[in-house]
Amino acid sequence: MALFPKYSKTQEGQNVIMEQRLLKAVNNLILNAETCTGCGICVDACPEEAIALGPVGAARRGAVNNAAPVDVNPEKCSYCGVCVIMCPFNAMTLKIDGEERLPILEREGFPTYDMVTVIDEEKCSRCTTCDEVCPRDAIARDVPAFEGGDEAGRPRQTALQTKTTFTVDTEKCDVCGICGELCPSITVARKPANPETGKIEGDVLWEESTCDACKICVEACPQEAITVEREVISDKLPGKVEIEQENCCTCTWCVHTCPQEAITVEKLFEGEIEINPEKCPGGCSTCVEVCPCNALYLPAPVPAKEMKGEIEPNIAINKDFCILCGACVNACPSEDAIILRRTAIRMKDKETDLFKRIKEKLLTPRTSKVKEATPGEVEVKVLETAEEA
Amino acid sequence: MPKKIENVGCPYCGVCCDDLVVTVSDDGKKILEVENACAIGNQIFHHATGSERVTRPRLRQPDGTYKEISYDEAIDYAARVLYNAKKPLIYGFGSTNCEGMAAAAKVAEKAGAVLDNCASICHGSSFLAIFDNGYPSCTLGETKNRADVVVYWGANPAHAHPRHMSRYSIFPRGFFTGKGQKSRKIIVVDPRHTDTAQVADIYLQVKQGHDYELFNAFRTALRGHEIPEEVAGIKREKILEVAEIMKKARFGTIFYGMGLCHSDGRNHNVDIAISLTRDLNDYTKWTIMAMRGHYNIAGPGVVWSWQYGFPYCLDLTKDVAHMNPGETSSIDLAMRDEVDAFFNVATDAAAHFPIEAVKHLRKHPWITIDPNICMASEISDLHIPVGIVGVEVPGIVYRMDNVPIQYRKVIDPPEGVISDEELFERIYKRLCELEAEEAAKGKAKTTPVGVHAEE
């Protein structure tokens, strides 16, 4: 038996590491089982048919130990890195001799996704919506924390660029000290009581950087001696909001919810997803739980008097957010409940022959199947007739 | 060819599953397989054709051993015990059919006995609360088809009613609940983190014995008043959250069990649970249901209500039936030594009564009427075996929601073994004969002398 090449598959935390060891050279394909969504695009993309779908629903839900949504055979794998390029969720990494590399791209042997993920900095108001709605944690909102969201954050007045003026009518001011007692920006500097004059004298000092022009001093001054005026120079929050492209799956949740319409994202796939709720057995919701884009949902029941002779469907999708990845089809235990038809893939660079073959596979319409041939592997039902249409 | 019998009813718990499929050997004598039943139900069927059945009445001998006697002898013995007793107690009936219960009631009336069923140690406190406050309930099918919020309060169906959750309350996909479990919120209230709590969306770990306070807090919160920071071990925010879920339900059902009926407050716990249900009906639709125990423990309540107007604790010692749990309930009668003969019918009082009560009852003749060897049969003076309802004897049983179900017979009882109904009819006949014999001697038991003289 030959000692080399030596193949192995090991688990290290959330990573499954496939290894091909030669005398000196080592190739590793690393699957991040946490990031992997079970979409199966790698399965179609693999030129060696070395990747199979595993228990997608159970793995995503954490119901089984030591199972990733997909399974790579380390012996069949040629460590070409096509899966790494084609994975829309950045769950695969190729390491050659311990170094992250993709020789196929270095030699321009394969195209890559033409990702468009832009936030117009001018339009962006630094609000928190996109960060909140992003299902993939792909928004980098680099905006300083303020006291509203974080007690230790910056004072709120520092969010605005302002010019504030504070004036005290010294004629009226009797140096009573109330304004200084109320506000940390104001200090009343009284001179020591002097029996010679028998009067109280002093100055009212004011610090602009901490003043938020709340005007409590104006209202509290018994002598109506204070005037505060604020001019806003800029109401734009400091900082920057960006999309981390390697984490973005182009679902467009941020695009649809951005109040400023500041975001442009182009989806990776074009095509159509069809949901047949009458085929859904109900009570499962695996598709909802595995959907990486938060596009599938269980329609909420309506109050009895508003039902109007209809019962809500068992399952529905918001197509605005679907990226046609196919995880739902792979995880669905029913038959024909979800039908996926991709028609185009957004790529840049030259489409090689290998890519064309893979594209053909990815564009094959598919749906789920109840009785599969191989135990332990997911098999989808290929709808050949629909492809022509 | 083994024969498959479908739509068989299970004679164990109050869920009364009627979807069992039983395979019987081709000679019709052996049960080979039971499909759809839970482990408990399965065991009942296999036990029926097991080797340890008693097939003849057994009478205790002076040396303490049992001797087999004929049914005629046993019936004569039982009738004489009843005839001679001043206040016999006939108790049990959780596990027989309604026909048997009606026949037993006839005997009790003739004998001037106290007639009681297992409700008095189980959901009897529920009856007391229902008398006070009503019973806004539903059938299990309504829960299955409509309920989007289900509460198990002081009940553990995972262990006590194993198929309750899968047939009616949590998992089934009903007409308006097509998404099954996903269309329902499950709330479990129990001091222990039971296997039922494991399935729940919300688990409230109430302090044992403090359910009344928690109900009070829910009712107070529902009416929009302030509640303390913590009630019965549950934080205010949690109570408000659950109260809001209950208020927003389209259709809710509270299932409750021994956690309420057996803990401090007894009927008052149930009473306030019913009040909460009624309160909730100001906002939406809520129902409440007792998790009745045995498959036909609702039966005696129904049958005896038809016959006498009272569901349990019936004192038939006079011409008019009287009911007063606390006075006429089995345990109270036993503890006060007020009965002088005990009939254990389709139950096991020896195992499941407090030992002090058993000691009192054991001072007097004790007759057990039951298909099986059990604690009661082992301390009896006379053990009369009968056919097993649902396996060897058909009949009507009442599910926990008082829906009557016709149970089938899948095999014949062991040769010569009779049903409860036949046994009680024969005891009744024998009692009448004894009365007639005595009357012929001129000293009938209860005939007043000279009442009609003036007419």
CSV table of C-alpha atoms in Angstrom, one decimal, chain B residues 75-390:
chain,number,residue,atom,x,y,z
B,75,ILE,CA,-72.1,-14.2,43.5
B,76,ASP,CA,-73.9,-15.6,46.4
B,77,TYR,CA,-71.0,-14.6,48.7
B,78,ALA,CA,-71.0,-11.0,47.3
B,79,ALA,CA,-74.8,-10.7,47.5
B,80,ARG,CA,-74.8,-11.9,51.1
B,81,VAL,CA,-72.1,-9.4,52.1
B,82,LEU,CA,-74.1,-6.6,50.6
B,83,TYR,CA,-77.3,-7.8,52.1
B,84,ASN,CA,-75.9,-8.1,55.6
B,85,ALA,CA,-73.9,-4.9,55.6
B,86,LYS,CA,-75.4,-1.8,57.1
B,87,LYS,CA,-73.4,0.6,54.9
B,88,PRO,CA,-71.4,-1.1,52.2
B,89,LEU,CA,-69.1,0.9,49.9
B,90,ILE,CA,-68.8,0.1,46.2
B,91,TYR,CA,-65.9,1.9,44.8
B,92,GLY,CA,-63.8,2.1,41.6
B,93,PHE,CA,-65.2,2.1,38.0
B,94,GLY,CA,-62.3,4.0,36.3
B,95,SER,CA,-61.7,1.0,34.1
B,96,THR,CA,-64.9,-0.6,33.0
B,97,ASN,CA,-67.7,0.2,30.5
B,98,CYS,CA,-70.8,2.3,31.1
B,99,GLU,CA,-73.0,-0.8,31.0
B,100,GLY,CA,-71.0,-2.2,34.0
B,101,MET,CA,-71.4,1.1,35.8
B,102,ALA,CA,-75.2,1.1,35.3
B,103,ALA,CA,-75.5,-2.5,36.5
B,104,ALA,CA,-73.3,-1.8,39.5
B,105,ALA,CA,-75.5,1.3,40.4
B,106,LYS,CA,-78.6,-0.9,40.3
B,107,VAL,CA,-76.9,-3.2,42.8
B,108,ALA,CA,-75.8,-0.3,45.0
B,109,GLU,CA,-79.3,1.1,45.0
B,110,LYS,CA,-80.8,-2.3,46.0
B,111,ALA,CA,-78.2,-2.8,48.7
B,112,GLY,CA,-78.5,0.7,50.1
B,113,ALA,CA,-74.7,1.2,49.5
B,114,VAL,CA,-72.4,4.2,49.1
B,115,LEU,CA,-71.4,4.3,45.4
B,116,ASP,CA,-68.2,6.1,44.5
B,117,ASN,CA,-65.7,6.2,41.8
B,118,CYS,CA,-62.0,7.2,41.4
B,119,ALA,CA,-63.0,10.8,40.8
B,120,SER,CA,-63.1,11.2,44.6
B,121,ILE,CA,-59.3,10.7,44.8
B,122,CYS,CA,-58.6,12.3,41.4
B,123,HIS,CA,-60.6,15.0,39.6
B,124,GLY,CA,-63.3,15.0,42.3
B,125,SER,CA,-62.0,18.5,43.3
B,126,SER,CA,-62.7,19.5,39.7
B,127,PHE,CA,-66.3,18.5,40.0
B,128,LEU,CA,-66.6,20.6,43.2
B,129,ALA,CA,-65.1,23.6,41.3
B,130,ILE,CA,-67.5,22.9,38.4
B,131,PHE,CA,-70.4,22.9,40.7
B,132,ASP,CA,-69.3,26.3,42.0
B,133,ASN,CA,-68.2,27.9,38.8
B,134,GLY,CA,-69.2,26.1,35.6
B,135,TYR,CA,-67.1,24.3,33.0
B,136,PRO,CA,-66.3,26.3,29.9
B,137,SER,CA,-64.9,23.4,28.0
B,138,CYS,CA,-64.8,21.9,24.5
B,139,THR,CA,-64.1,18.6,22.8
B,140,LEU,CA,-60.6,17.5,21.9
B,141,GLY,CA,-61.3,17.9,18.2
B,142,GLU,CA,-61.9,21.6,18.7
B,143,THR,CA,-58.5,21.9,20.3
B,144,LYS,CA,-57.0,20.0,17.5
B,145,ASN,CA,-58.6,22.1,14.8
B,146,ARG,CA,-58.5,25.5,16.3
B,147,ALA,CA,-56.2,25.9,19.3
B,148,ASP,CA,-53.3,28.2,18.7
B,149,VAL,CA,-52.4,28.4,22.4
B,150,VAL,CA,-52.3,25.4,24.6
B,151,VAL,CA,-51.6,25.4,28.3
B,152,TYR,CA,-50.7,22.4,30.4
B,153,TRP,CA,-51.1,23.4,34.0
B,154,GLY,CA,-50.0,20.9,36.6
B,155,ALA,CA,-50.3,18.1,34.0
B,156,ASN,CA,-47.6,15.9,32.4
B,157,PRO,CA,-49.2,14.3,29.3
B,158,ALA,CA,-45.8,13.0,28.1
B,159,HIS,CA,-45.9,10.5,30.8
B,160,ALA,CA,-49.6,10.3,31.9
B,161,HIS,CA,-51.5,10.7,28.6
B,162,PRO,CA,-48.7,9.7,26.1
B,163,ARG,CA,-50.6,10.3,22.9
B,164,HIS,CA,-52.5,13.4,24.0
B,165,MET,CA,-50.0,15.8,22.5
B,166,SER,CA,-49.8,14.0,19.2
B,167,ARG,CA,-53.5,13.4,18.8
B,168,TYR,CA,-55.1,16.5,20.0
B,169,SER,CA,-53.1,19.4,21.4
B,170,ILE,CA,-49.7,20.1,20.0
B,171,PHE,CA,-48.6,18.2,16.9
B,172,PRO,CA,-51.7,17.4,14.8
B,173,ARG,CA,-52.5,19.6,11.8
B,174,GLY,CA,-56.1,20.6,12.2
B,175,PHE,CA,-58.5,22.4,9.9
B,176,PHE,CA,-57.5,25.9,11.1
B,177,THR,CA,-54.1,24.8,12.4
B,178,GLY,CA,-52.5,23.5,9.2
B,179,LYS,CA,-49.0,24.2,10.4
B,180,GLY,CA,-49.4,21.8,13.3
B,181,GLN,CA,-47.0,22.6,16.2
B,182,LYS,CA,-45.8,25.6,14.3
B,183,SER,CA,-49.3,27.1,14.5
B,184,ARG,CA,-49.4,26.8,18.3
B,185,LYS,CA,-47.8,28.3,21.4
B,186,ILE,CA,-47.3,25.7,24.1
B,187,ILE,CA,-47.2,26.8,27.7
B,188,VAL,CA,-46.4,24.4,30.6
B,189,VAL,CA,-46.8,25.3,34.2
B,190,ASP,CA,-45.2,22.8,36.6
B,191,PRO,CA,-42.7,22.9,39.5
B,192,ARG,CA,-40.6,20.2,37.7
B,193,HIS,CA,-39.1,20.5,34.2
B,194,THR,CA,-41.0,17.5,32.9
B,195,ASP,CA,-40.8,15.9,29.5
B,196,THR,CA,-43.9,17.9,28.6
B,197,ALA,CA,-42.0,21.1,29.6
B,198,GLN,CA,-39.3,20.0,27.2
B,199,VAL,CA,-41.8,20.4,24.3
B,200,ALA,CA,-43.1,23.8,25.5
B,201,ASP,CA,-42.4,27.2,24.0
B,202,ILE,CA,-42.8,28.7,27.4
B,203,TYR,CA,-42.2,27.0,30.7
B,204,LEU,CA,-43.3,28.5,34.0
B,205,GLN,CA,-41.6,26.8,37.0
B,206,VAL,CA,-44.2,27.6,39.6
B,207,LYS,CA,-43.4,27.0,43.3
B,208,GLN,CA,-45.2,23.8,44.3
B,209,GLY,CA,-48.5,24.6,46.0
B,210,HIS,CA,-48.6,28.2,44.9
B,211,ASP,CA,-50.7,27.9,41.8
B,212,TYR,CA,-53.6,29.8,43.3
B,213,GLU,CA,-51.4,32.9,43.6
B,214,LEU,CA,-50.2,32.5,40.1
B,215,PHE,CA,-53.8,32.3,38.8
B,216,ASN,CA,-54.6,35.3,40.8
B,217,ALA,CA,-51.7,37.2,39.3
B,218,PHE,CA,-52.8,36.2,35.8
B,219,ARG,CA,-56.4,37.4,36.4
B,220,THR,CA,-55.1,40.7,38.0
B,221,ALA,CA,-52.7,41.3,35.0
B,222,LEU,CA,-55.5,40.5,32.5
B,223,ARG,CA,-57.6,43.2,34.1
B,224,GLY,CA,-54.8,45.7,33.8
B,225,HIS,CA,-53.9,46.0,37.5
B,226,GLU,CA,-50.5,46.0,39.1
B,227,ILE,CA,-48.9,42.8,40.2
B,228,PRO,CA,-45.9,42.2,42.4
B,229,GLU,CA,-42.4,41.8,41.0
B,230,GLU,CA,-42.6,38.0,41.5
B,231,VAL,CA,-45.5,35.7,42.1
B,232,ALA,CA,-45.1,32.0,43.0
B,233,GLY,CA,-41.5,32.1,41.8
B,234,ILE,CA,-42.5,33.6,38.4
B,235,LYS,CA,-41.2,37.1,37.4
B,236,ARG,CA,-43.7,39.8,36.6
B,237,GLU,CA,-42.5,40.3,33.0
B,238,LYS,CA,-43.0,36.6,32.3
B,239,ILE,CA,-46.5,36.7,33.7
B,240,LEU,CA,-47.3,39.7,31.7
B,241,GLU,CA,-45.8,38.1,28.6
B,242,VAL,CA,-47.9,34.9,29.0
B,243,ALA,CA,-51.0,36.9,29.9
B,244,GLU,CA,-50.6,38.9,26.6
B,245,ILE,CA,-50.1,35.6,24.6
B,246,MET,CA,-53.3,34.2,26.2
B,247,LYS,CA,-55.2,37.4,25.4
B,248,LYS,CA,-54.1,37.4,21.8
B,249,ALA,CA,-54.9,33.8,21.2
B,250,ARG,CA,-57.5,32.9,18.6
B,251,PHE,CA,-58.6,29.8,20.5
B,252,GLY,CA,-57.0,28.5,23.7
B,253,THR,CA,-57.3,25.5,25.9
B,254,ILE,CA,-56.1,25.0,29.4
B,255,PHE,CA,-55.5,21.4,30.3
B,256,TYR,CA,-54.9,20.8,34.0
B,257,GLY,CA,-54.2,17.7,36.1
B,258,MET,CA,-53.2,16.6,39.5
B,259,GLY,CA,-50.9,19.6,40.0
B,260,LEU,CA,-54.0,21.5,40.8
B,261,CYS,CA,-56.3,18.7,42.1
B,262,HIS,CA,-53.9,17.2,44.6
B,263,SER,CA,-52.1,20.3,45.9
B,264,ASP,CA,-53.1,22.8,48.5
B,265,GLY,CA,-56.4,24.4,47.7
B,266,ARG,CA,-57.7,21.4,45.7
B,267,ASN,CA,-61.0,22.5,44.2
B,268,HIS,CA,-60.1,26.2,44.7
B,269,ASN,CA,-57.2,25.8,42.4
B,270,VAL,CA,-59.5,24.5,39.7
B,271,ASP,CA,-62.1,27.1,40.6
B,272,ILE,CA,-59.8,29.9,39.9
B,273,ALA,CA,-58.5,28.2,36.7
B,274,ILE,CA,-62.1,28.2,35.5
B,275,SER,CA,-62.5,31.9,36.5
B,276,LEU,CA,-59.3,32.7,34.5
B,277,THR,CA,-60.9,30.9,31.5
B,278,ARG,CA,-64.1,32.8,31.9
B,279,ASP,CA,-62.1,36.1,32.2
B,280,LEU,CA,-60.2,35.3,29.0
B,281,ASN,CA,-63.4,34.8,27.2
B,282,ASP,CA,-64.0,38.6,27.5
B,283,TYR,CA,-61.2,39.0,25.0
B,284,THR,CA,-61.1,35.8,22.9
B,285,LYS,CA,-62.1,32.2,23.0
B,286,TRP,CA,-60.7,30.0,25.8
B,287,THR,CA,-61.7,26.6,27.1
B,288,ILE,CA,-60.6,24.4,30.0
B,289,MET,CA,-60.4,20.7,30.3
B,290,ALA,CA,-59.6,18.3,33.1
B,291,MET,CA,-57.0,15.7,32.1
B,292,ARG,CA,-59.2,12.8,33.2
B,293,GLY,CA,-57.2,9.8,34.1
B,294,HIS,CA,-58.7,6.4,33.3
B,295,TYR,CA,-60.2,5.8,29.9
B,296,ASN,CA,-63.8,5.6,31.3
B,297,ILE,CA,-63.5,7.7,34.5
B,298,ALA,CA,-65.8,10.2,32.9
B,299,GLY,CA,-68.3,7.4,32.4
B,300,PRO,CA,-69.5,7.0,36.0
B,301,GLY,CA,-70.0,10.8,36.2
B,302,VAL,CA,-72.2,10.7,33.2
B,303,VAL,CA,-74.0,7.4,33.9
B,304,TRP,CA,-74.8,8.1,37.6
B,305,SER,CA,-75.8,11.7,36.8
B,306,TRP,CA,-78.4,10.2,34.5
B,307,GLN,CA,-79.5,7.7,37.1
B,308,TYR,CA,-79.3,9.8,40.3
B,309,GLY,CA,-78.3,13.3,39.4
B,310,PHE,CA,-74.9,13.1,41.1
B,311,PRO,CA,-71.5,12.1,39.5
B,312,TYR,CA,-69.8,10.6,42.5
B,313,CYS,CA,-69.9,10.1,46.3
B,314,LEU,CA,-73.4,8.9,46.1
B,315,ASP,CA,-75.0,7.9,49.4
B,316,LEU,CA,-77.9,5.5,48.4
B,317,THR,CA,-78.5,4.3,52.0
B,318,LYS,CA,-81.9,6.1,52.0
B,319,ASP,CA,-84.6,6.4,49.4
B,320,VAL,CA,-83.2,9.6,48.1
B,321,ALA,CA,-79.6,9.9,46.8
B,322,HIS,CA,-77.4,12.2,48.7
B,323,MET,CA,-74.0,13.6,47.7
B,324,ASN,CA,-71.5,15.4,49.9
B,325,PRO,CA,-67.8,14.8,49.2
B,326,GLY,CA,-66.0,15.1,52.5
B,327,GLU,CA,-68.8,13.2,54.1
B,328,THR,CA,-69.8,10.6,51.5
B,329,SER,CA,-66.4,10.2,49.8
B,330,SER,CA,-64.6,6.8,50.0
B,331,ILE,CA,-61.5,8.0,51.8
B,332,ASP,CA,-63.5,10.0,54.4
B,333,LEU,CA,-65.9,7.1,55.0
B,334,ALA,CA,-62.9,4.8,55.4
B,335,MET,CA,-61.0,7.1,57.7
B,336,ARG,CA,-64.0,7.5,59.9
B,337,ASP,CA,-64.7,3.8,59.8
B,338,GLU,CA,-68.3,4.4,58.6
B,339,VAL,CA,-68.5,1.5,56.2
B,340,ASP,CA,-68.7,-2.2,56.9
B,341,ALA,CA,-68.0,-3.8,53.6
B,342,PHE,CA,-65.9,-2.8,50.6
B,343,PHE,CA,-66.3,-3.6,46.9
B,344,ASN,CA,-63.2,-2.8,44.9
B,345,VAL,CA,-64.4,-2.7,41.3
B,346,ALA,CA,-62.1,-2.0,38.2
B,347,THR,CA,-59.6,-0.2,40.3
B,348,ASP,CA,-56.9,-0.9,42.8
B,349,ALA,CA,-57.8,0.8,46.1
B,350,ALA,CA,-55.2,-1.2,48.0
B,351,ALA,CA,-52.3,0.3,46.0
B,352,HIS,CA,-53.7,3.8,45.5
B,353,PHE,CA,-55.5,4.7,48.7
B,354,PRO,CA,-53.5,6.0,51.6
B,355,ILE,CA,-52.4,3.1,53.7
B,356,GLU,CA,-54.4,4.3,56.8
B,357,ALA,CA,-57.6,4.2,54.7
B,358,VAL,CA,-56.8,0.7,53.5
B,359,LYS,CA,-56.2,-0.5,57.1
B,360,HIS,CA,-59.6,0.7,58.1
B,361,LEU,CA,-61.3,-0.9,55.1
B,362,ARG,CA,-59.5,-4.1,55.6
B,363,LYS,CA,-61.3,-4.6,58.9
B,364,HIS,CA,-64.4,-5.5,57.0
B,365,PRO,CA,-65.3,-7.9,54.1
B,366,TRP,CA,-63.3,-6.8,51.0
B,367,ILE,CA,-64.4,-8.0,47.6
B,368,THR,CA,-62.3,-7.2,44.5
B,369,ILE,CA,-63.9,-7.4,41.0
B,370,ASP,CA,-61.1,-7.0,38.6
B,371,PRO,CA,-59.5,-8.9,35.6
B,372,ASN,CA,-56.1,-8.8,37.1
B,373,ILE,CA,-54.0,-9.7,40.1
B,374,CYS,CA,-53.3,-6.5,41.9
B,375,MET,CA,-52.8,-5.2,45.5
B,376,ALA,CA,-56.5,-5.1,46.0
B,377,SER,CA,-57.0,-8.7,44.8
B,378,GLU,CA,-54.2,-9.8,47.1
B,379,ILE,CA,-55.8,-8.4,50.3
B,380,SER,CA,-59.3,-9.4,49.4
B,381,ASP,CA,-61.6,-12.0,50.9
B,382,LEU,CA,-63.0,-12.7,47.5
B,383,HIS,CA,-61.5,-11.9,44.1
B,384,ILE,CA,-63.9,-12.2,41.1
B,385,PRO,CA,-62.2,-12.0,37.7
B,386,VAL,CA,-64.0,-10.4,34.8
B,387,GLY,CA,-63.3,-9.7,31.1
B,388,ILE,CA,-61.1,-6.8,30.2
B,389,VAL,CA,-63.2,-4.0,28.6
B,390,GLY,CA,-61.8,-2.9,25.2
